[in-house]
Amino acid sequence: MDLRKLKYFEAVAEEKHIGRAAKLLHISQPPLTRQIHQLEEELDVVLFNRTPKGMELTDAGELFRQEVKNIFALIDQATERTQKAGRGELGRLDIATFGSGILDSIPQVLLAFKKAYPEVSIVLHQMDKGEQIKALRQKRISLGFNRILSPLPDIRSELVTTEALLLAVNTSDSMANMTHVPFDSLRDKPLILYPTSNRPSFVDKIYRLCQLSGFSPVVSQEVGDAVTAVALVASGFGSCIVPESATVLSLPGVIYKPFINAPDESSVDLSCIYRKGDNSPLLKAFLKIVIHYRMQNSKQVVTR
Amino acid sequence: MDLRKLKYFEAVAEEKHIGRAAKLLHISQPPLTRQIHQLEEELDVVLFNRTPKGMELTDAGELFRQEVKNIFALIDQATERTQKAGRGELGRLDIATFGSGILDSIPQVLLAFKKAYPEVSIVLHQMDKGEQIKALRQKRISLGFNRILSPLPDIRSELVTTEALLLAVNTSDSMANMTHVPFDSLRDKPLILYPTSNRPSFVDKIYRLCQLSGFSPVVSQEVGDAVTAVALVASGFGSCIVPESATVLSLPGVIYKPFINAPDESSVDLSCIYRKGDNSPLLKAFLKIVIHYRMQNSKQVVTR
DNA sequence: TAGATTGATACCTTTAAGGTATTATTCAGG
DNA sequence: CCTGAATAATACCTTAAAGGTATCAATCTA
């Protein structure tokens, strides 16, 4: 079977005339006659009745014509879909997020991507950093969102946004009516912290900042994610340090305060990580959106 | 696009290795490399990632592989269906029957055909002879069942069965307890007859038989079809002459009597008619069943 | 570092599709 | 009844494209 023959068949079926069909196909009549004969021989079916006026489809030919139409439609569809997939406009993207990272920035990036590439289905997975790296290597995911990174030979990363750290305090706290909180006022204040999972972690960062300010934090409670932490702040368990994006959690009894006199690097990055060799167009498309988001975001910061 | 390329693509996708795939396809490696490159160029999509270990499908390639599988399945299906249609095993057959002809023989033939060619859908149309011939010429039907035929240049016919003529009489009739009815006893007996639609007709035949016996029939009533006629016999309107197959109508008050001393040709043919030039495999298949039916039927008559 | 294995490239051979000239057949019109 | 026009079919040649052989560049492995 040969698509050329099918195309030729379609033309003859349409024109009911070998000569005219040949002209339409920009070939001469004899080769077309031959191709039609070969097709009939291959199928072992008479597709046309030859009359002195031209070619007339048999019932079997009529049926075959429909089938051929479907075949070409399917081929066109296959081509189109494959090309879309090749441009990263169609497919499935498995993305990992960490516990409370799914606040503010990540949804915004995902939304922007969804808008630009509506035919890509995004599947989200909850994973901590260690799991993300494992899943990346096993190709179970193509992307992971993370905060604190250590360089790895087979993993690349792209910065999404940089967020200031804020202190979430209870409204009954003595610091509640300050506009800015000096970082070292955290000395002796009970802090809600997170367990250290995979180093380097967000907790490590907080410990280092305290160390730079010359004290060790007093841990009142360890919780798994920022949402729980803020909830505990609301009920008076203590304060906690959160990235700026956590302010979307507006719980009664909680207010967020910026630091003053904080050591350098009192901000935290949000990055996405991916396999080094991955040249999938889906990944490229996503990174393009990430970079666009970062640009737009930093511009906003500048113009503020 | 070219099915050869798709076949080659499938092989490489399966083997993940150009060399092995080439061996499987019984060609050498370089042309296969070239074909894959051409396919990628034509689609403008990278289908494989080349590694030192072999070829690895990209996401787009993976999708294309599915599509290609569907394409080949559709082509196979198209081929199969067309071949069936070419052998008359698939399709639609429009058949005309006349009023009461749809008794006994015709259903048996249709049933036999349905059994032998289950994938052919038969569409029945009620038409008298004149309409049948018109519909045949306009190709609205491919076959018509009929009794009395006049030869036409563009219409062929095939005998289905020959039936004796019987007299349907009311049980109260004086002839009811005869085993055989002399034909000329119909003289002066009221007969239920049919209107003459297209000559030569069944009525013409009856008139001729009467004429040969030396009398003219007394018409008590004209009715459109044999079923109505027999119903009138049941209620005492008179007698009527019917083909043997009408005996399947067993109405209370009606008994069927064979003739004796009837003129020659006191039997009537059931034939099917079709276009002279029609070489459709569906028609051929149907005629084969018709001839088979006739053979089997005449054998039964002989062995009786 | 040497050898083996991968896909890619260069160049020639062979197959099959396309072109030109012609034929057989059928139908329409004189 | 014959002639001419139109149809698809056939014979034979030309051309384009697929296939084969030899070889290369790159990468991993021992």
XYZ file of C-alpha atoms (C1' of nucleotides) in Angstrom:
668
model
C 0.000 0.000 0.000
C 1.200 3.445 -0.830
C -0.210 6.857 -0.047
C 0.584 8.030 -3.550
C -1.819 5.448 -4.918
C -4.474 6.561 -2.452
C -4.073 10.191 -3.479
C -4.347 9.168 -7.117
C -7.376 7.048 -6.345
C -9.067 10.013 -4.679
C -8.423 12.204 -7.695
C -9.835 9.649 -10.144
C -12.830 8.999 -7.882
C -13.458 12.729 -7.749
C -13.055 13.413 -11.470
C -14.486 10.107 -12.721
C -11.978 10.522 -15.515
C -8.364 9.403 -15.720
C -7.275 12.139 -18.100
C -8.684 15.013 -16.078
C -7.454 13.488 -12.817
C -3.976 13.162 -14.303
C -4.002 16.809 -15.290
C -5.066 17.706 -11.772
C -2.234 15.639 -10.342
C 0.263 17.185 -12.788
C 1.199 13.844 -14.286
C 0.337 12.276 -17.616
C -2.481 9.813 -18.136
C -0.634 6.498 -18.622
C 1.164 6.380 -15.253
C -2.101 7.200 -13.518
C -3.856 4.347 -15.325
C -1.039 2.095 -14.220
C -1.199 3.190 -10.568
C -4.945 2.614 -10.413
C -4.479 -0.839 -11.904
C -1.772 -1.623 -9.385
C -4.013 -0.503 -6.545
C -6.857 -2.694 -7.761
C -4.486 -5.605 -8.155
C -3.025 -5.121 -4.700
C -6.442 -5.006 -3.077
C -7.781 -7.655 -5.447
C -10.900 -5.524 -5.792
C -12.378 -3.771 -8.819
C -12.690 -0.174 -7.674
C -13.913 1.364 -10.936
C -16.165 0.327 -13.765
C -14.599 1.559 -16.995
C -17.114 3.134 -19.307
C -16.511 4.903 -22.608
C -17.351 8.086 -20.731
C -14.897 7.622 -17.929
C -14.406 5.855 -14.628
C -17.268 5.001 -12.333
C -16.793 3.873 -8.749
C -18.064 0.422 -7.857
C -19.787 -0.082 -4.516
C -16.524 -1.364 -3.095
C -14.772 1.667 -4.580
C -17.301 3.959 -2.974
C -16.628 2.374 0.385
C -12.883 2.539 -0.154
C -13.179 6.220 -0.962
C -14.685 6.877 2.448
C -11.997 4.842 4.130
C -9.265 6.682 2.252
C -10.755 9.978 3.339
C -10.546 8.804 6.936
C -6.976 7.640 6.455
C -5.837 11.030 5.202
C -7.721 12.791 7.961
C -5.969 10.613 10.508
C -2.583 11.258 8.939
C -3.198 15.001 8.975
C -4.242 14.826 12.588
C -1.204 12.733 13.482
C 1.085 15.238 11.770
C -0.521 18.188 13.449
C -0.515 16.694 16.898
C 3.070 15.526 16.576
C 4.164 18.961 15.447
C 2.377 20.521 18.379
C 4.093 18.072 20.695
C 7.382 18.952 19.008
C 6.816 22.613 19.788
C 5.875 21.809 23.378
C 2.264 22.806 22.784
C 0.786 19.410 23.457
C 1.554 16.781 26.010
C 1.872 16.158 29.686
C 4.182 17.828 32.123
C 4.777 16.288 35.530
C 5.765 18.947 38.030
C 6.656 18.591 41.707
C 5.983 21.201 44.340
C 6.932 21.162 48.005
C 4.603 21.472 50.976
C 3.771 25.118 51.298
C 5.581 26.317 48.220
C 2.328 26.131 46.364
C 1.562 29.708 47.396
C 1.406 32.741 45.180
C 4.339 32.419 42.746
C 3.923 28.832 41.672
C 0.220 29.113 40.893
C 0.955 32.296 38.975
C 3.600 30.601 36.872
C 1.392 27.567 36.305
C -1.488 29.802 35.320
C 0.671 31.729 32.871
C 1.862 28.462 31.341
C -1.653 27.065 31.135
C -2.754 30.193 29.328
C 0.100 30.085 26.836
C -0.053 26.298 26.291
C -3.651 25.281 26.886
C -3.200 21.803 25.403
C -0.492 20.758 27.816
C -1.857 18.982 30.832
C 0.070 19.696 33.997
C 0.168 16.996 36.629
C 1.265 18.202 40.055
C 3.018 16.031 42.600
C 3.785 16.863 46.201
C 7.432 16.025 46.893
C 10.171 17.331 49.148
C 13.495 18.195 47.591
C 15.049 14.757 47.994
C 12.123 13.044 46.375
C 12.090 15.603 43.579
C 15.686 14.873 42.633
C 15.067 11.147 42.717
C 11.927 11.547 40.614
C 13.768 13.768 38.134
C 16.469 11.146 37.683
C 13.875 8.421 37.202
C 12.058 10.717 34.761
C 8.856 10.478 36.773
C 8.778 14.277 36.722
C 10.308 16.892 34.423
C 10.308 19.827 36.809
C 10.443 20.541 40.510
C 9.913 23.745 42.459
C 12.261 24.349 45.349
C 13.731 26.993 47.581
C 17.223 26.188 48.760
C 19.529 24.428 46.341
C 22.885 22.767 46.403
C 24.486 22.401 42.980
C 24.346 18.911 41.462
C 26.122 17.748 38.287
C 23.004 16.345 36.574
C 20.445 18.924 37.759
C 20.008 22.443 36.456
C 17.922 25.170 37.992
C 16.197 28.349 36.947
C 15.359 31.121 39.396
C 11.651 31.870 39.599
C 11.549 34.647 42.134
C 13.326 36.022 45.165
C 11.233 36.737 48.222
C 11.972 38.698 51.364
C 11.528 36.910 54.690
C 8.829 38.196 56.990
C 7.917 37.488 60.555
C 4.437 36.205 61.220
C 3.405 37.327 64.705
C 0.269 37.113 66.771
C -1.624 40.392 67.167
C -1.262 40.056 70.937
C 2.534 39.996 70.624
C 4.577 42.938 71.821
C 5.979 43.387 68.292
C 2.510 43.605 66.774
C 2.466 47.390 66.619
C 6.001 47.877 65.297
C 6.220 48.662 61.591
C 9.589 46.853 61.305
C 11.047 44.136 63.456
C 14.764 44.135 64.286
C 16.044 40.680 63.414
C 17.824 40.169 66.731
C 14.623 40.781 68.648
C 13.950 37.143 67.837
C 16.505 36.290 70.488
C 14.622 34.449 73.244
C 11.344 34.617 71.263
C 9.755 31.191 70.707
C 9.877 30.326 67.001
C 7.861 27.801 65.070
C 10.225 25.975 62.731
C 10.228 23.176 60.174
C 11.994 19.838 60.393
C 15.239 19.573 58.491
C 14.533 17.213 55.622
C 17.124 17.534 52.847
C 20.047 19.807 53.291
C 20.482 22.567 52.618
C 17.007 23.518 53.770
C 14.955 26.530 54.627
C 15.547 25.791 58.331
C 19.300 25.804 57.768
C 18.955 29.260 56.339
C 17.097 30.527 59.406
C 19.662 29.000 61.742
C 22.452 30.669 59.786
C 20.717 34.060 59.933
C 20.311 33.728 63.709
C 23.926 32.696 64.003
C 25.008 35.755 62.018
C 22.973 37.925 64.410
C 24.692 36.236 67.305
C 22.049 34.024 68.859
C 20.399 30.628 68.590
C 16.650 30.419 68.005
C 14.313 29.113 70.645
C 12.178 26.463 68.988
C 8.631 26.332 70.352
C 7.285 23.817 67.867
C 8.238 21.970 64.669
C 5.623 21.684 61.957
C 5.599 20.187 58.476
C 4.513 23.169 56.411
C 4.106 26.916 56.445
C 0.322 26.822 56.480
C 0.291 24.884 59.733
C 2.976 27.188 61.113
C 0.934 30.307 60.435
C -2.121 28.598 61.935
C -0.127 28.022 65.113
C 0.946 31.675 65.103
C -2.719 32.598 64.961
C -3.411 30.568 68.091
C -0.488 32.155 69.961
C 2.128 29.378 69.857
C 4.806 31.863 68.884
C 6.127 33.562 65.754
C 7.466 32.112 62.574
C 9.615 33.232 59.672
C 7.941 32.883 56.306
C 8.632 33.916 52.736
C 6.773 36.940 51.474
C 4.385 34.817 49.458
C 2.898 33.391 52.643
C 1.110 36.716 53.185
C -1.633 35.387 50.957
C -2.604 33.446 54.080
C -4.537 36.097 55.942
C -5.617 34.440 59.184
C -7.268 36.422 61.953
C -4.763 37.153 64.710
C -1.738 37.012 62.392
C 0.157 39.950 60.987
C 3.331 39.939 58.901
C 6.233 42.223 59.713
C 9.316 43.018 57.646
C 12.732 42.832 59.290
C 15.233 45.585 59.812
C 18.845 45.041 60.669
C 18.673 41.571 59.231
C 21.901 40.033 58.066
C 22.574 39.951 54.316
C 20.776 37.339 52.284
C 17.670 37.650 54.392
C 15.723 36.729 51.343
C 14.999 33.317 49.886
C 14.938 32.116 46.293
C 12.266 30.060 44.630
C 13.732 28.064 41.763
C 12.660 25.258 39.532
C 14.986 22.342 38.867
C 15.194 19.978 35.887
C 17.469 17.368 34.352
C 20.622 18.708 32.743
C 20.290 16.893 29.405
C 16.547 17.376 29.052
C 15.883 19.117 25.774
C 12.174 18.387 25.732
C 10.227 21.203 24.111
C 7.725 21.045 26.963
C 10.495 21.881 29.419
C 11.837 24.626 27.184
C 8.358 26.078 26.887
C 7.909 26.026 30.621
C 11.282 27.623 31.323
C 10.450 30.330 28.821
C 7.346 31.144 30.862
C 9.359 31.052 34.092
C 11.918 33.519 32.771
C 9.168 35.746 31.419
C 7.496 35.666 34.829
C 10.727 36.576 36.611
C 11.375 39.496 34.265
C 7.918 40.879 34.643
C 8.119 40.447 38.400
C 11.452 42.205 38.822
C 10.207 45.044 36.616
C 7.262 45.490 38.923
C 9.635 45.630 41.867
C 11.647 48.322 40.131
C 8.675 50.451 39.203
C 7.148 50.243 42.634
C 4.434 11.584 3.868
C 5.064 8.017 2.935
C 3.962 4.775 4.515
C 7.412 3.299 4.014
C 8.821 5.956 6.312
C 6.149 5.201 8.886
C 6.932 1.491 8.804
C 10.618 2.292 9.219
C 9.837 4.667 12.047
C 7.875 1.946 13.832
C 10.769 -0.474 13.513
C 13.294 1.990 14.898
C 10.927 3.001 17.694
C 10.496 -0.654 18.558
C 14.185 -1.601 18.423
C 15.587 1.700 19.707
C 18.487 0.937 17.392
C 18.958 1.773 13.730
C 21.202 -1.183 12.969
C 18.912 -3.805 14.445
C 15.840 -2.165 12.922
C 17.529 -2.176 9.525
C 18.256 -5.877 9.846
C 14.626 -6.474 10.764
C 13.497 -4.506 7.717
C 15.956 -6.377 5.463
C 17.715 -3.231 4.393
C 21.101 -1.825 5.324
C 21.634 0.777 8.005
C 22.452 3.924 5.980
C 19.188 4.155 4.012
C 17.242 3.689 7.230
C 19.158 6.524 8.879
C 18.359 8.644 5.866
C 14.640 7.799 5.890
C 14.339 8.645 9.576
C 16.077 11.950 8.981
C 13.765 12.716 6.084
C 10.743 11.934 8.222
C 11.939 14.234 10.983
C 12.667 16.942 8.458
C 9.269 16.583 6.817
C 7.446 16.803 10.139
C 9.913 19.373 11.441
C 9.930 17.459 14.699
C 12.747 15.631 16.480
C 11.348 12.126 16.964
C 14.440 10.490 18.475
C 17.192 11.485 20.829
C 20.422 9.956 19.556
C 22.481 8.395 22.308
C 25.686 6.388 22.049
C 23.539 3.361 22.934
C 20.906 3.884 20.293
C 17.769 5.813 19.508
C 15.384 7.003 22.153
C 11.916 8.336 21.379
C 11.192 11.919 22.365
C 7.798 12.752 23.839
C 6.645 13.886 20.412
C 8.015 10.651 18.964
C 6.116 8.640 21.521
C 2.922 10.393 20.543
C 3.661 9.939 16.856
C 4.207 6.251 17.438
C 0.670 5.910 18.776
C -0.718 7.845 15.862
C 1.181 5.710 13.373
C -0.209 2.610 15.007
C -3.705 3.986 14.507
C -2.954 4.858 10.909
C -1.864 1.337 10.071
C -4.845 -0.116 11.897
C -7.144 2.091 9.861
C -5.435 1.107 6.623
C -5.768 -2.564 7.481
C -9.411 -2.072 8.293
C -9.999 -0.156 5.067
C -8.345 -2.913 3.061
C -10.302 -5.626 4.750
C -13.635 -3.905 4.420
C -13.027 -3.017 0.796
C -12.086 -6.584 -0.007
C -15.220 -7.827 1.686
C -17.247 -5.345 -0.318
C -15.440 -6.541 -3.440
C -16.498 -10.110 -2.693
C -20.069 -8.985 -2.033
C -19.797 -9.799 1.639
C -20.315 -6.281 2.873
C -22.613 -3.542 1.771
C -26.220 -2.701 1.153
C -28.604 -4.343 -1.243
C -31.850 -2.615 -2.155
C -34.466 -5.149 -3.181
C -38.035 -4.609 -4.346
C -40.892 -6.991 -3.716
C -44.482 -6.775 -4.953
C -47.599 -6.739 -2.813
C -48.235 -10.308 -1.813
C -45.138 -11.787 -3.329
C -43.519 -11.531 0.048
C -44.849 -15.002 0.907
C -42.872 -18.148 1.390
C -40.230 -18.171 -1.349
C -38.934 -14.645 -1.063
C -38.422 -14.744 2.706
C -36.689 -18.082 2.313
C -34.288 -16.697 -0.278
C -33.649 -13.589 1.795
C -33.032 -15.701 4.859
C -30.588 -17.923 3.006
C -28.754 -14.831 1.740
C -28.677 -13.249 5.176
C -27.179 -16.408 6.585
C -24.485 -16.630 3.911
C -23.688 -12.890 3.884
C -24.443 -11.604 7.379
C -22.681 -8.278 6.821
C -24.842 -7.241 3.882
C -27.799 -5.192 4.930
C -30.888 -5.814 2.825
C -33.308 -2.963 2.376
C -36.734 -3.997 1.108
C -39.015 -1.771 -0.940
C -42.596 -2.392 -1.909
C -42.994 -1.760 -5.642
C -45.126 -3.074 -8.444
C -43.431 -4.246 -11.595
C -43.473 -0.892 -13.373
C -41.929 0.887 -10.437
C -39.338 -1.861 -10.062
C -38.107 -1.415 -13.607
C -37.965 2.350 -13.210
C -36.114 2.005 -9.902
C -33.691 -0.483 -11.432
C -32.869 1.927 -14.237
C -32.370 4.759 -11.776
C -30.218 2.435 -9.667
C -32.420 3.007 -6.629
C -32.642 -0.780 -6.339
C -30.438 -3.615 -7.544
C -33.014 -6.392 -7.559
C -36.738 -6.867 -7.910
C -38.931 -9.890 -7.362
C -41.688 -10.441 -9.876
C -43.997 -13.011 -11.363
C -44.870 -12.346 -14.973
C -42.189 -10.874 -17.158
C -41.900 -9.429 -20.607
C -38.359 -9.394 -21.950
C -36.610 -6.019 -21.919
C -33.277 -5.178 -23.530
C -31.686 -3.718 -20.386
C -33.207 -6.040 -17.778
C -32.171 -9.609 -17.056
C -34.042 -12.100 -14.927
C -33.336 -15.221 -12.964
C -36.023 -17.778 -12.152
C -36.532 -18.260 -8.426
C -39.248 -20.869 -8.365
C -42.234 -22.155 -10.306
C -45.460 -22.531 -8.411
C -48.660 -24.355 -9.297
C -51.843 -22.350 -9.218
C -54.425 -23.305 -6.631
C -58.002 -22.326 -6.065
C -58.821 -20.797 -2.705
C -62.438 -21.628 -1.898
C -64.709 -21.105 1.070
C -65.477 -24.229 3.096
C -69.174 -23.692 2.425
C -68.591 -23.866 -1.337
C -69.841 -26.820 -3.326
C -66.241 -27.575 -4.393
C -64.986 -27.694 -0.806
C -65.085 -31.472 -0.552
C -63.547 -32.233 -3.944
C -59.888 -33.267 -3.829
C -59.241 -31.698 -7.255
C -61.107 -28.942 -9.015
C -61.625 -29.090 -12.795
C -60.468 -25.773 -14.187
C -63.582 -25.163 -16.252
C -65.747 -25.505 -13.159
C -64.762 -21.876 -12.635
C -67.172 -21.013 -15.411
C -69.928 -18.879 -13.846
C -68.217 -18.981 -10.434
C -67.571 -15.499 -8.993
C -63.801 -14.884 -8.909
C -61.858 -12.378 -6.864
C -59.238 -10.845 -9.138
C -56.498 -8.238 -9.059
C -56.356 -5.003 -10.994
C -54.182 -5.067 -14.093
C -51.249 -2.845 -13.288
C -48.360 -3.473 -15.649
C -48.758 -5.880 -18.493
C -48.183 -8.716 -18.718
C -49.656 -9.365 -15.302
C -50.853 -12.202 -13.155
C -54.458 -11.275 -14.080
C -53.622 -11.547 -17.763
C -52.446 -15.056 -17.110
C -55.725 -15.998 -15.436
C -57.753 -14.486 -18.268
C -55.691 -16.450 -20.787
C -56.192 -19.699 -18.904
C -59.963 -19.133 -18.830
C -59.927 -18.308 -22.500
C -58.059 -21.547 -23.249
C -60.731 -23.408 -21.295
C -63.368 -21.663 -23.324
C -65.011 -19.193 -20.932
C -64.618 -15.733 -19.473
C -64.284 -15.326 -15.705
C -67.011 -13.715 -13.637
C -65.347 -11.049 -11.542
C -66.943 -10.611 -8.126
C -64.404 -8.194 -6.719
C -61.039 -6.609 -7.526
C -58.507 -6.350 -4.709
C -54.959 -5.094 -4.491
C -53.168 -8.111 -3.128
C -53.474 -11.832 -2.521
C -53.772 -11.511 1.248
C -56.901 -9.378 0.918
C -58.208 -11.726 -1.742
C -57.899 -14.750 0.509
C -59.503 -12.802 3.338
C -62.487 -12.130 1.076
C -62.653 -15.823 0.208
C -62.832 -16.547 3.932
C -65.868 -14.292 4.272
C -67.626 -15.884 1.287
C -67.123 -13.306 -1.471
C -66.146 -16.007 -3.909
C -63.048 -17.982 -4.910
C -59.685 -16.816 -6.060
C -56.726 -18.242 -7.900
C -53.469 -17.993 -5.987
C -49.912 -19.296 -6.340
C -49.018 -22.278 -4.218
C -47.030 -20.160 -1.799
C -50.228 -18.450 -0.650
C -51.112 -21.616 1.267
C -49.017 -20.276 4.102
C -52.068 -18.091 4.704
C -54.234 -20.480 6.661
C -57.413 -18.556 7.370
C -60.431 -20.251 8.925
C -63.028 -20.965 6.253
C -60.502 -21.165 3.412
C -59.180 -24.309 1.781
C -56.858 -24.581 -1.198
C -57.622 -26.986 -4.049
C -55.371 -28.094 -6.893
C -56.769 -27.993 -10.432
C -57.270 -30.879 -12.812
C -57.799 -30.524 -16.512
C -56.143 -27.132 -16.407
C -54.638 -25.825 -19.642
C -50.856 -26.016 -20.043
C -48.813 -23.424 -18.186
C -51.170 -23.455 -15.277
C -48.242 -22.590 -13.127
C -46.622 -19.241 -12.476
C -42.985 -18.270 -12.201
C -41.373 -16.156 -9.515
C -38.275 -14.462 -10.863
C -35.935 -11.765 -9.804
C -34.921 -9.047 -12.205
C -31.776 -6.904 -12.353
C -29.907 -4.543 -14.639
C -28.194 -6.189 -17.598
C -24.779 -4.604 -17.127
C -24.720 -4.861 -13.348
C -21.623 -6.787 -12.337
C -21.766 -5.812 -8.699
C -20.464 -8.606 -6.479
C -23.471 -8.107 -4.210
C -25.791 -8.943 -7.087
C -23.673 -11.910 -8.101
C -23.708 -13.166 -4.536
C -27.465 -12.828 -4.365
C -28.035 -14.588 -7.690
C -25.790 -17.399 -6.518
C -28.085 -17.878 -3.532
C -31.161 -17.677 -5.780
C -29.827 -20.389 -8.088
C -28.822 -22.516 -5.136
C -32.318 -22.104 -3.728
C -33.927 -23.102 -7.024
C -31.721 -26.199 -7.335
C -32.461 -27.357 -3.845
C -36.158 -26.686 -4.338
C -36.459 -28.588 -7.618
C -34.533 -31.504 -6.081
C -37.087 -31.645 -3.298
C -39.852 -31.739 -5.883
C -38.114 -34.611 -7.643
C -37.502 -36.619 -4.495
C -41.009 -36.105 -3.198
C 44.648 4.784 25.351
C 42.732 1.090 22.072
C 38.820 -1.186 20.505
C 34.064 -1.681 19.806
C 29.688 0.309 18.902
C 26.757 3.930 17.731
C 24.580 6.856 13.989
C 26.102 9.865 9.947
C 28.098 10.748 5.277
C 29.730 10.009 0.391
C 29.122 7.750 -3.672
C 27.403 4.213 -6.681
C 23.530 0.767 -8.210
C 18.916 -0.578 -8.832
C 14.110 -0.166 -8.687
C 9.947 2.045 -9.772
C 7.468 6.045 -10.968
C 6.723 9.349 -14.883
C 6.698 10.693 -19.918
C 5.853 10.022 -25.129
C 3.810 7.610 -28.732
C 0.458 4.605 -30.023
C -3.565 1.323 -29.857
C -8.234 -0.784 -29.049
C -12.869 0.270 -28.063
C -17.016 2.729 -27.840
C -20.238 6.188 -28.981
C -22.178 10.128 -31.712
C -23.278 12.265 -36.010
C -23.464 12.542 -40.856
C -23.020 2.146 -42.215
C -19.098 4.561 -41.769
C -15.984 8.265 -39.761
C -14.153 10.937 -36.092
C -13.698 12.047 -31.399
C -12.977 10.495 -26.853
C -12.056 6.991 -23.570
C -8.704 3.875 -21.054
C -4.872 0.588 -22.060
C -0.215 -0.801 -23.773
C 4.784 -0.500 -25.162
C 8.964 1.510 -24.512
C 12.084 4.962 -22.814
C 13.689 8.554 -19.140
C 14.259 10.133 -14.593
C 13.975 10.348 -9.716
C 14.449 8.142 -5.452
C 15.293 4.276 -2.607
C 18.921 0.778 -1.418
C 23.842 -0.907 -1.026
C 29.040 -0.551 0.063
C 32.667 1.727 2.198
C 33.951 4.843 5.482
C 33.820 8.385 9.182
C 33.117 10.857 13.741
C 31.769 10.378 18.344
C 31.213 7.973 22.477
C 31.627 4.507 25.874
C 34.336 0.490 27.918
C 38.148 -2.377 29.174
